[in-house]
Every structure is written in structure tokens, then in C-alpha cells.
């Protein structure tokens, strides 16, 4: 049985939908940002907090957990700068509580959602796992701290783990039953689509004077279903003991500027956007593009869905708007 912590959230709920096809799944989520309705009905749902040792002990004693996949985190760069306590409390302290209970109950396989924000402002065009990690905000620091803790747990206690560093997760389940539902929404693609649906009067482009091809920031967008399939391969690698301590980037390897993303949204939806150029947003690196060559060579994973597909699936979901 696999425990998915944060399985009611955006990325967690998409993973659960794929994982229930192969494994028995228990989801633990405190529903602070997740949605109960987004959890596939084939999974067992437990409402609880990973910072609460008793909630965790109950789950580990009630179910025969073989491995844990951890999606429960706060993940907004800007918010982490103004409220670092929240990020270190939820992303570091609570994760440590989870790892402590895992150690006490002899569960030692762990898949951890990390981020491109661990790299800070990279001085290379394409980011490899060996690129220097130098976060520039508390969010990136909080994720890198757990990566370090995992490396130490592996040495000391025989923990086995895979860290997945996501680039820009986007899109929705092809069925349009679940999608990206944040409140407030800060991410580019949902903001554009909400605007194109008439729910916002304009799109603000945060900075048009970056050192990039059109002056706007470049990001590597990856379909949430591609992220889910990477997790399933990573889990298999841990369960079969093929891998025991690895870090992988998850991206498309292609960079799109903010202007290009807006243009693609207009093409996919057939609706014209009202765009204004605005000031830079604090903490945004000009360019973040991944090499995912390592996970391709070692686990055979690559992103199957391009930006058009990401936007088409997100658009389908936004038009029905469930969870
Ligand atoms: N942007 C705009 N206007 C908006 C919203 C976003 O111009 O209204 C721009 C941003 O400035 C950035 C790009 O669109 O250049 C993408 O922004 P998002 O907020 O969608 O995503 P981020 O790249 O800031 O952050 C995402 C995740 C983080 C993760 C980071 C790592 O949300 O958790 O990727 O790359 F840390």
C-alpha cells in the first residue's frame, strides 16, 4: 500500500488518479489547499496533518505502508519571501515529523516533490541535476533542506529515496475531471485562461526587459499527467530496489516565454487576450529550462505532452471547472 501525503492537491490528485490503477493507495491531506472531491474514489482518504505525529502514527499503524510519496507543501515563491515561518514550518518541520514516524515504523522508501527553485538563478542555459543549487527564496531553501536531510537519512538509516525537481507544472487531467484549482491563483497558464473566459479583465506580464529573446521570462512547462507518470516509474524503481538515492529533473527541455505562452493560449482557444506589460515580479529568474536526460536514460521517462496539449487540457477543465 502506498501513502500519498498531499494527495488532494493539484499534482498529488493527478498522481493518485494514475496510481490507483496499479497500487492500493491511502491519501493523507489536511485540505488546507487541496480538495476532497479531487481524490479518486478508489483511494482511501484520511483527513489529517503531516505535522501531527498522532495523525501519522494512526495511518502507519492502520495500513501496511510500503512507500510514501510526499506532495504536501506550500509552493508559492512570493509568499515564502513574506512568510518564511509558514514555509519552514510546513515544508521542513512537518516533513521531518513524517520522516521521524517513517523511521520509527520501519518504512524507508520515499518520493519527494522538489523544485527548480532549488537552482536559484542558474548560470547555464539548460539545467542539469549537477548544476549548482543556490536557492534565492525560502521556498527553494525549504525544499533543498529536505533533500539534504534525505541524503543524511540514507547514509545513517538506510533510507531509500527519489527526489523529483519539477519545473513548471501545468495542464489538467485529459478527462477534465480534475485540474489546477488554486485560491488565489498566481500561475501563468490558469490566469491567462481565466482571463480568456472573461473572469479577469486583463493579463499582466511581469517584466519585459529580461535578457531573453522577447524580454519576457522563459519557463519549461510540463504536463501534470507527465509528472504523474514520472512518479510511477520512480516508485517502481524504489520498490524493485533498482534505485535508492537519486535526484531527477522533470521538464520538457523546451523553454517558452510568457509572450509565447499567451500566444499559444490565444491559438488554442481562439480568443484574443488583453495584455499589459507590468513591472518585474520579485524573485523571478529570467530563464529556467531543464535537462531531463538523466531520468530518460535511467528510468526511460520523457515528457509526452507539449505546450499545446497542456493548454488544451487546461482549457477543457477551466470551461467545466470542477476541482
Ligand atoms: N507571470 C506573468 N503574469 C502572471 C503570472 C505569471 O507574467 O500573471 C510570469 C511570471 O513572472 C513567470 C512566469 O509567468 O515569469 C511563470 O510564472 P508562474 O507563477 O506560473 O510560475 P513560476 O515559474 O513562478 O513558479 C513555478 C512554481 C513554483 C516553482 C517554480 C520553479 O509555481 O513552485 O515554478 O520553476 F518553484
PDB file of C-alpha atoms in Angstrom, residues 1-243:
ATOM      1  CA  UNK A   1       0.000   0.000   0.000  1.00  0.00           C
ATOM      2  CA  UNK A   2       1.297   3.467  -0.906  1.00  0.00           C
ATOM      3  CA  UNK A   3       0.763   6.546   1.253  1.00  0.00           C
ATOM      4  CA  UNK A   4       0.314   9.766  -0.727  1.00  0.00           C
ATOM      5  CA  UNK A   5       0.648  12.781   1.523  1.00  0.00           C
ATOM      6  CA  UNK A   6      -0.969  15.825  -0.066  1.00  0.00           C
ATOM      7  CA  UNK A   7      -2.940  13.636  -2.473  1.00  0.00           C
ATOM      8  CA  UNK A   8      -5.865  16.083  -2.596  1.00  0.00           C
ATOM      9  CA  UNK A   9      -3.720  18.869  -4.058  1.00  0.00           C
ATOM     10  CA  UNK A  10      -3.123  19.746  -7.691  1.00  0.00           C
ATOM     11  CA  UNK A  11      -0.206  17.450  -8.525  1.00  0.00           C
ATOM     12  CA  UNK A  12      -0.998  14.867  -5.834  1.00  0.00           C
ATOM     13  CA  UNK A  13      -4.558  14.286  -7.070  1.00  0.00           C
ATOM     14  CA  UNK A  14      -3.326  13.712 -10.642  1.00  0.00           C
ATOM     15  CA  UNK A  15      -0.766  11.194  -9.392  1.00  0.00           C
ATOM     16  CA  UNK A  16      -3.398   9.374  -7.317  1.00  0.00           C
ATOM     17  CA  UNK A  17      -5.642   9.018 -10.368  1.00  0.00           C
ATOM     18  CA  UNK A  18      -2.869   7.104 -12.176  1.00  0.00           C
ATOM     19  CA  UNK A  19      -1.540   5.235  -9.154  1.00  0.00           C
ATOM     20  CA  UNK A  20      -4.876   3.643  -8.150  1.00  0.00           C
ATOM     21  CA  UNK A  21      -4.698   1.687 -11.420  1.00  0.00           C
ATOM     22  CA  UNK A  22      -1.636  -0.153 -10.077  1.00  0.00           C
ATOM     23  CA  UNK A  23      -1.499   0.021  -6.288  1.00  0.00           C
ATOM     24  CA  UNK A  24      -3.655   0.339  -3.205  1.00  0.00           C
ATOM     25  CA  UNK A  25      -3.473   3.968  -2.140  1.00  0.00           C
ATOM     26  CA  UNK A  26      -4.042   5.874   1.104  1.00  0.00           C
ATOM     27  CA  UNK A  27      -4.206   9.666   0.862  1.00  0.00           C
ATOM     28  CA  UNK A  28      -3.440  11.863   3.855  1.00  0.00           C
ATOM     29  CA  UNK A  29      -4.316  15.533   3.387  1.00  0.00           C
ATOM     30  CA  UNK A  30      -5.333  18.360   5.733  1.00  0.00           C
ATOM     31  CA  UNK A  31      -7.384  20.004   2.952  1.00  0.00           C
ATOM     32  CA  UNK A  32      -5.733  23.374   3.603  1.00  0.00           C
ATOM     33  CA  UNK A  33      -5.310  23.880  -0.135  1.00  0.00           C
ATOM     34  CA  UNK A  34      -6.465  20.542  -1.557  1.00  0.00           C
ATOM     35  CA  UNK A  35      -9.958  19.379  -2.486  1.00  0.00           C
ATOM     36  CA  UNK A  36     -11.557  16.257  -1.073  1.00  0.00           C
ATOM     37  CA  UNK A  37     -13.570  15.789  -4.298  1.00  0.00           C
ATOM     38  CA  UNK A  38     -10.354  15.710  -6.348  1.00  0.00           C
ATOM     39  CA  UNK A  39      -9.238  12.445  -4.700  1.00  0.00           C
ATOM     40  CA  UNK A  40     -10.061   9.416  -6.813  1.00  0.00           C
ATOM     41  CA  UNK A  41     -12.730   7.323  -5.100  1.00  0.00           C
ATOM     42  CA  UNK A  42     -10.629   4.177  -5.337  1.00  0.00           C
ATOM     43  CA  UNK A  43      -8.156   5.672  -2.813  1.00  0.00           C
ATOM     44  CA  UNK A  44      -8.698   5.600   0.952  1.00  0.00           C
ATOM     45  CA  UNK A  45      -8.887   9.165   2.230  1.00  0.00           C
ATOM     46  CA  UNK A  46      -7.701  10.242   5.677  1.00  0.00           C
ATOM     47  CA  UNK A  47      -8.034  13.853   6.752  1.00  0.00           C
ATOM     48  CA  UNK A  48      -5.038  14.775   8.879  1.00  0.00           C
ATOM     49  CA  UNK A  49      -1.897  16.835   9.136  1.00  0.00           C
ATOM     50  CA  UNK A  50       1.598  15.607   8.476  1.00  0.00           C
ATOM     51  CA  UNK A  51       2.876  17.893  11.221  1.00  0.00           C
ATOM     52  CA  UNK A  52       0.730  15.952  13.704  1.00  0.00           C
ATOM     53  CA  UNK A  53       2.582  12.886  14.924  1.00  0.00           C
ATOM     54  CA  UNK A  54      -0.600  11.191  16.161  1.00  0.00           C
ATOM     55  CA  UNK A  55      -2.345  11.562  12.794  1.00  0.00           C
ATOM     56  CA  UNK A  56       0.688   9.967  11.181  1.00  0.00           C
ATOM     57  CA  UNK A  57       1.054   7.162  13.696  1.00  0.00           C
ATOM     58  CA  UNK A  58      -2.573   6.241  13.144  1.00  0.00           C
ATOM     59  CA  UNK A  59      -2.090   5.969   9.383  1.00  0.00           C
ATOM     60  CA  UNK A  60       1.092   3.916   9.702  1.00  0.00           C
ATOM     61  CA  UNK A  61      -0.475   1.544  12.230  1.00  0.00           C
ATOM     62  CA  UNK A  62      -3.781   1.162  10.358  1.00  0.00           C
ATOM     63  CA  UNK A  63      -2.310   0.434   6.916  1.00  0.00           C
ATOM     64  CA  UNK A  64       0.651  -1.668   5.690  1.00  0.00           C
ATOM     65  CA  UNK A  65       2.527   1.226   4.058  1.00  0.00           C
ATOM     66  CA  UNK A  66       5.417   0.223   1.759  1.00  0.00           C
ATOM     67  CA  UNK A  67       6.382   3.663   0.497  1.00  0.00           C
ATOM     68  CA  UNK A  68       5.458   7.318   0.919  1.00  0.00           C
ATOM     69  CA  UNK A  69       5.019   9.944  -1.796  1.00  0.00           C
ATOM     70  CA  UNK A  70       5.090  13.459  -0.404  1.00  0.00           C
ATOM     71  CA  UNK A  71       3.240  16.293  -2.182  1.00  0.00           C
ATOM     72  CA  UNK A  72       2.031  18.278   0.838  1.00  0.00           C
ATOM     73  CA  UNK A  73       3.814  21.617   0.760  1.00  0.00           C
ATOM     74  CA  UNK A  74       3.301  25.307   0.305  1.00  0.00           C
ATOM     75  CA  UNK A  75       4.748  26.257  -3.060  1.00  0.00           C
ATOM     76  CA  UNK A  76       4.451  29.966  -3.800  1.00  0.00           C
ATOM     77  CA  UNK A  77       7.785  31.705  -4.148  1.00  0.00           C
ATOM     78  CA  UNK A  78       6.447  35.205  -3.390  1.00  0.00           C
ATOM     79  CA  UNK A  79       4.514  34.089  -0.323  1.00  0.00           C
ATOM     80  CA  UNK A  80       7.600  32.304   1.018  1.00  0.00           C
ATOM     81  CA  UNK A  81       9.526  35.600   0.975  1.00  0.00           C
ATOM     82  CA  UNK A  82       6.918  37.429   3.069  1.00  0.00           C
ATOM     83  CA  UNK A  83       6.057  34.473   5.328  1.00  0.00           C
ATOM     84  CA  UNK A  84       9.149  32.260   5.696  1.00  0.00           C
ATOM     85  CA  UNK A  85       7.912  30.827   9.008  1.00  0.00           C
ATOM     86  CA  UNK A  86       4.986  29.174   7.199  1.00  0.00           C
ATOM     87  CA  UNK A  87       7.381  27.610   4.673  1.00  0.00           C
ATOM     88  CA  UNK A  88       9.918  26.326   7.180  1.00  0.00           C
ATOM     89  CA  UNK A  89       7.124  25.092   9.451  1.00  0.00           C
ATOM     90  CA  UNK A  90       5.071  23.267   6.803  1.00  0.00           C
ATOM     91  CA  UNK A  91       7.742  22.252   4.324  1.00  0.00           C
ATOM     92  CA  UNK A  92      10.624  21.451   6.664  1.00  0.00           C
ATOM     93  CA  UNK A  93       9.386  20.833  10.226  1.00  0.00           C
ATOM     94  CA  UNK A  94       6.279  18.849   9.203  1.00  0.00           C
ATOM     95  CA  UNK A  95       8.250  16.793   6.683  1.00  0.00           C
ATOM     96  CA  UNK A  96      10.749  15.981   9.409  1.00  0.00           C
ATOM     97  CA  UNK A  97       7.889  14.721  11.595  1.00  0.00           C
ATOM     98  CA  UNK A  98       6.793  12.490   8.715  1.00  0.00           C
ATOM     99  CA  UNK A  99      10.333  11.146   8.264  1.00  0.00           C
ATOM    100  CA  UNK A 100      10.617  10.516  12.013  1.00  0.00           C
ATOM    101  CA  UNK A 101       7.411   8.452  12.062  1.00  0.00           C
ATOM    102  CA  UNK A 102       8.592   6.576   8.948  1.00  0.00           C
ATOM    103  CA  UNK A 103      11.851   5.753  10.695  1.00  0.00           C
ATOM    104  CA  UNK A 104      10.024   4.578  13.826  1.00  0.00           C
ATOM    105  CA  UNK A 105       7.705   2.348  11.814  1.00  0.00           C
ATOM    106  CA  UNK A 106      10.462   0.997   9.533  1.00  0.00           C
ATOM    107  CA  UNK A 107       9.065   2.434   6.316  1.00  0.00           C
ATOM    108  CA  UNK A 108      12.106   3.587   4.368  1.00  0.00           C
ATOM    109  CA  UNK A 109      11.032   4.336   0.790  1.00  0.00           C
ATOM    110  CA  UNK A 110      10.229   7.945  -0.032  1.00  0.00           C
ATOM    111  CA  UNK A 111       9.460  10.010  -3.136  1.00  0.00           C
ATOM    112  CA  UNK A 112       9.863  13.721  -2.621  1.00  0.00           C
ATOM    113  CA  UNK A 113       8.439  16.597  -4.675  1.00  0.00           C
ATOM    114  CA  UNK A 114      11.192  19.152  -5.077  1.00  0.00           C
ATOM    115  CA  UNK A 115      11.515  22.094  -7.408  1.00  0.00           C
ATOM    116  CA  UNK A 116      13.501  24.064  -9.956  1.00  0.00           C
ATOM    117  CA  UNK A 117      13.554  26.794  -7.308  1.00  0.00           C
ATOM    118  CA  UNK A 118      16.441  24.869  -5.676  1.00  0.00           C
ATOM    119  CA  UNK A 119      18.695  26.125  -8.508  1.00  0.00           C
ATOM    120  CA  UNK A 120      18.117  29.852  -7.868  1.00  0.00           C
ATOM    121  CA  UNK A 121      19.390  31.894 -10.809  1.00  0.00           C
ATOM    122  CA  UNK A 122      21.352  29.346 -12.826  1.00  0.00           C
ATOM    123  CA  UNK A 123      24.246  30.498 -14.996  1.00  0.00           C
ATOM    124  CA  UNK A 124      23.598  27.835 -17.628  1.00  0.00           C
ATOM    125  CA  UNK A 125      21.016  27.655 -20.435  1.00  0.00           C
ATOM    126  CA  UNK A 126      19.936  24.108 -19.644  1.00  0.00           C
ATOM    127  CA  UNK A 127      19.818  22.939 -16.049  1.00  0.00           C
ATOM    128  CA  UNK A 128      21.181  19.500 -15.169  1.00  0.00           C
ATOM    129  CA  UNK A 129      20.891  17.818 -11.780  1.00  0.00           C
ATOM    130  CA  UNK A 130      24.593  18.581 -11.288  1.00  0.00           C
ATOM    131  CA  UNK A 131      24.032  22.335 -11.806  1.00  0.00           C
ATOM    132  CA  UNK A 132      24.824  24.204  -8.602  1.00  0.00           C
ATOM    133  CA  UNK A 133      21.884  24.570  -6.202  1.00  0.00           C
ATOM    134  CA  UNK A 134      21.646  28.078  -4.752  1.00  0.00           C
ATOM    135  CA  UNK A 135      18.052  28.983  -3.860  1.00  0.00           C
ATOM    136  CA  UNK A 136      17.070  32.642  -3.771  1.00  0.00           C
ATOM    137  CA  UNK A 137      13.914  32.336  -1.668  1.00  0.00           C
ATOM    138  CA  UNK A 138      12.673  30.453   1.427  1.00  0.00           C
ATOM    139  CA  UNK A 139      10.572  28.100  -0.731  1.00  0.00           C
ATOM    140  CA  UNK A 140      13.642  26.871  -2.636  1.00  0.00           C
ATOM    141  CA  UNK A 141      15.644  26.666   0.610  1.00  0.00           C
ATOM    142  CA  UNK A 142      12.913  24.645   2.328  1.00  0.00           C
ATOM    143  CA  UNK A 143      12.941  22.024  -0.446  1.00  0.00           C
ATOM    144  CA  UNK A 144      16.737  21.855  -0.599  1.00  0.00           C
ATOM    145  CA  UNK A 145      16.890  21.350   3.180  1.00  0.00           C
ATOM    146  CA  UNK A 146      14.726  18.240   2.880  1.00  0.00           C
ATOM    147  CA  UNK A 147      16.914  16.979   0.029  1.00  0.00           C
ATOM    148  CA  UNK A 148      19.909  17.274   2.410  1.00  0.00           C
ATOM    149  CA  UNK A 149      18.010  15.563   5.236  1.00  0.00           C
ATOM    150  CA  UNK A 150      17.157  12.676   2.892  1.00  0.00           C
ATOM    151  CA  UNK A 151      20.796  12.238   1.884  1.00  0.00           C
ATOM    152  CA  UNK A 152      21.752  12.085   5.579  1.00  0.00           C
ATOM    153  CA  UNK A 153      18.897   9.654   6.388  1.00  0.00           C
ATOM    154  CA  UNK A 154      20.056   7.435   3.534  1.00  0.00           C
ATOM    155  CA  UNK A 155      23.569   7.222   4.973  1.00  0.00           C
ATOM    156  CA  UNK A 156      22.551   6.824   8.600  1.00  0.00           C
ATOM    157  CA  UNK A 157      19.343   4.784   8.452  1.00  0.00           C
ATOM    158  CA  UNK A 158      19.326   3.148   5.032  1.00  0.00           C
ATOM    159  CA  UNK A 159      16.530   5.384   3.739  1.00  0.00           C
ATOM    160  CA  UNK A 160      15.824   4.959   0.026  1.00  0.00           C
ATOM    161  CA  UNK A 161      14.537   7.984  -1.816  1.00  0.00           C
ATOM    162  CA  UNK A 162      13.995   9.675  -5.129  1.00  0.00           C
ATOM    163  CA  UNK A 163      13.809  13.453  -5.349  1.00  0.00           C
ATOM    164  CA  UNK A 164      11.909  14.874  -8.325  1.00  0.00           C
ATOM    165  CA  UNK A 165      12.640  18.507  -9.147  1.00  0.00           C
ATOM    166  CA  UNK A 166       9.648  19.823 -11.064  1.00  0.00           C
ATOM    167  CA  UNK A 167       9.878  22.707 -13.442  1.00  0.00           C
ATOM    168  CA  UNK A 168       6.545  24.439 -14.264  1.00  0.00           C
ATOM    169  CA  UNK A 169       3.693  22.003 -13.673  1.00  0.00           C
ATOM    170  CA  UNK A 170       0.630  22.869 -15.759  1.00  0.00           C
ATOM    171  CA  UNK A 171      -2.375  21.368 -17.551  1.00  0.00           C
ATOM    172  CA  UNK A 172      -5.197  19.179 -16.309  1.00  0.00           C
ATOM    173  CA  UNK A 173      -6.335  15.578 -16.467  1.00  0.00           C
ATOM    174  CA  UNK A 174      -7.414  14.708 -20.011  1.00  0.00           C
ATOM    175  CA  UNK A 175     -10.892  13.758 -18.722  1.00  0.00           C
ATOM    176  CA  UNK A 176     -11.283  17.336 -17.370  1.00  0.00           C
ATOM    177  CA  UNK A 177     -12.476  15.850 -14.079  1.00  0.00           C
ATOM    178  CA  UNK A 178      -9.599  17.414 -12.138  1.00  0.00           C
ATOM    179  CA  UNK A 179      -7.343  20.355 -12.896  1.00  0.00           C
ATOM    180  CA  UNK A 180      -5.386  23.216 -11.415  1.00  0.00           C
ATOM    181  CA  UNK A 181      -7.514  24.858  -8.762  1.00  0.00           C
ATOM    182  CA  UNK A 182      -5.658  27.314  -6.524  1.00  0.00           C
ATOM    183  CA  UNK A 183      -7.157  30.123  -4.494  1.00  0.00           C
ATOM    184  CA  UNK A 184      -5.789  32.677  -5.021  1.00  0.00           C
ATOM    185  CA  UNK A 185      -4.411  31.700  -8.435  1.00  0.00           C
ATOM    186  CA  UNK A 186      -0.937  33.048  -9.195  1.00  0.00           C
ATOM    187  CA  UNK A 187       0.243  30.769 -12.020  1.00  0.00           C
ATOM    188  CA  UNK A 188       0.551  31.985 -15.569  1.00  0.00           C
ATOM    189  CA  UNK A 189      -1.498  29.483 -17.597  1.00  0.00           C
ATOM    190  CA  UNK A 190      -4.595  29.407 -15.336  1.00  0.00           C
ATOM    191  CA  UNK A 191      -4.502  33.210 -15.108  1.00  0.00           C
ATOM    192  CA  UNK A 192      -4.444  33.533 -18.896  1.00  0.00           C
ATOM    193  CA  UNK A 193      -7.288  31.025 -19.294  1.00  0.00           C
ATOM    194  CA  UNK A 194      -9.405  32.692 -16.603  1.00  0.00           C
ATOM    195  CA  UNK A 195      -8.932  35.954 -18.500  1.00  0.00           C
ATOM    196  CA  UNK A 196      -9.903  34.350 -21.816  1.00  0.00           C
ATOM    197  CA  UNK A 197     -13.053  33.044 -20.121  1.00  0.00           C
ATOM    198  CA  UNK A 198     -13.939  36.582 -19.027  1.00  0.00           C
ATOM    199  CA  UNK A 199     -13.129  36.018 -15.334  1.00  0.00           C
ATOM    200  CA  UNK A 200     -10.307  38.631 -15.327  1.00  0.00           C
ATOM    201  CA  UNK A 201     -10.173  41.809 -17.364  1.00  0.00           C
ATOM    202  CA  UNK A 202      -6.516  41.530 -18.445  1.00  0.00           C
ATOM    203  CA  UNK A 203      -3.220  39.685 -18.151  1.00  0.00           C
ATOM    204  CA  UNK A 204      -0.210  41.459 -16.641  1.00  0.00           C
ATOM    205  CA  UNK A 205       3.158  40.357 -17.977  1.00  0.00           C
ATOM    206  CA  UNK A 206       5.650  40.636 -15.133  1.00  0.00           C
ATOM    207  CA  UNK A 207       8.711  42.154 -16.809  1.00  0.00           C
ATOM    208  CA  UNK A 208       9.513  42.713 -20.485  1.00  0.00           C
ATOM    209  CA  UNK A 209      13.145  43.754 -20.098  1.00  0.00           C
ATOM    210  CA  UNK A 210      14.730  40.396 -19.239  1.00  0.00           C
ATOM    211  CA  UNK A 211      17.726  39.216 -21.213  1.00  0.00           C
ATOM    212  CA  UNK A 212      15.645  36.744 -23.254  1.00  0.00           C
ATOM    213  CA  UNK A 213      14.505  36.561 -26.887  1.00  0.00           C
ATOM    214  CA  UNK A 214      11.433  38.796 -26.360  1.00  0.00           C
ATOM    215  CA  UNK A 215      12.274  40.283 -22.950  1.00  0.00           C
ATOM    216  CA  UNK A 216       9.805  38.100 -21.002  1.00  0.00           C
ATOM    217  CA  UNK A 217      10.691  35.201 -18.675  1.00  0.00           C
ATOM    218  CA  UNK A 218      11.258  31.737 -20.087  1.00  0.00           C
ATOM    219  CA  UNK A 219       9.968  28.631 -18.344  1.00  0.00           C
ATOM    220  CA  UNK A 220       9.802  24.898 -19.015  1.00  0.00           C
ATOM    221  CA  UNK A 221       6.138  23.831 -18.773  1.00  0.00           C
ATOM    222  CA  UNK A 222       5.375  20.212 -18.028  1.00  0.00           C
ATOM    223  CA  UNK A 223       2.007  18.470 -18.192  1.00  0.00           C
ATOM    224  CA  UNK A 224       0.789  17.305 -14.794  1.00  0.00           C
ATOM    225  CA  UNK A 225      -0.002  13.851 -16.249  1.00  0.00           C
ATOM    226  CA  UNK A 226       3.624  13.545 -17.410  1.00  0.00           C
ATOM    227  CA  UNK A 227       4.677  14.404 -13.868  1.00  0.00           C
ATOM    228  CA  UNK A 228       2.368  11.664 -12.584  1.00  0.00           C
ATOM    229  CA  UNK A 229       3.902   9.049 -14.881  1.00  0.00           C
ATOM    230  CA  UNK A 230       7.421  10.021 -13.729  1.00  0.00           C
ATOM    231  CA  UNK A 231       6.339   9.389 -10.133  1.00  0.00           C
ATOM    232  CA  UNK A 232       5.051   5.960 -11.009  1.00  0.00           C
ATOM    233  CA  UNK A 233       8.335   4.992 -12.670  1.00  0.00           C
ATOM    234  CA  UNK A 234      10.253   6.383  -9.700  1.00  0.00           C
ATOM    235  CA  UNK A 235       8.097   4.370  -7.308  1.00  0.00           C
ATOM    236  CA  UNK A 236       8.690   1.178  -9.287  1.00  0.00           C
ATOM    237  CA  UNK A 237      12.435   1.859  -9.228  1.00  0.00           C
ATOM    238  CA  UNK A 238      12.339   2.163  -5.428  1.00  0.00           C
ATOM    239  CA  UNK A 239      10.072  -0.836  -4.853  1.00  0.00           C
ATOM    240  CA  UNK A 240      12.221  -3.071  -7.033  1.00  0.00           C
ATOM    241  CA  UNK A 241      15.391  -1.685  -5.413  1.00  0.00           C
ATOM    242  CA  UNK A 242      16.682  -0.554  -8.798  1.00  0.00           C
ATOM    243  CA  UNK A 243      17.376   2.880  -7.316  1.00  0.00           C
TER     244      UNK A 243
END
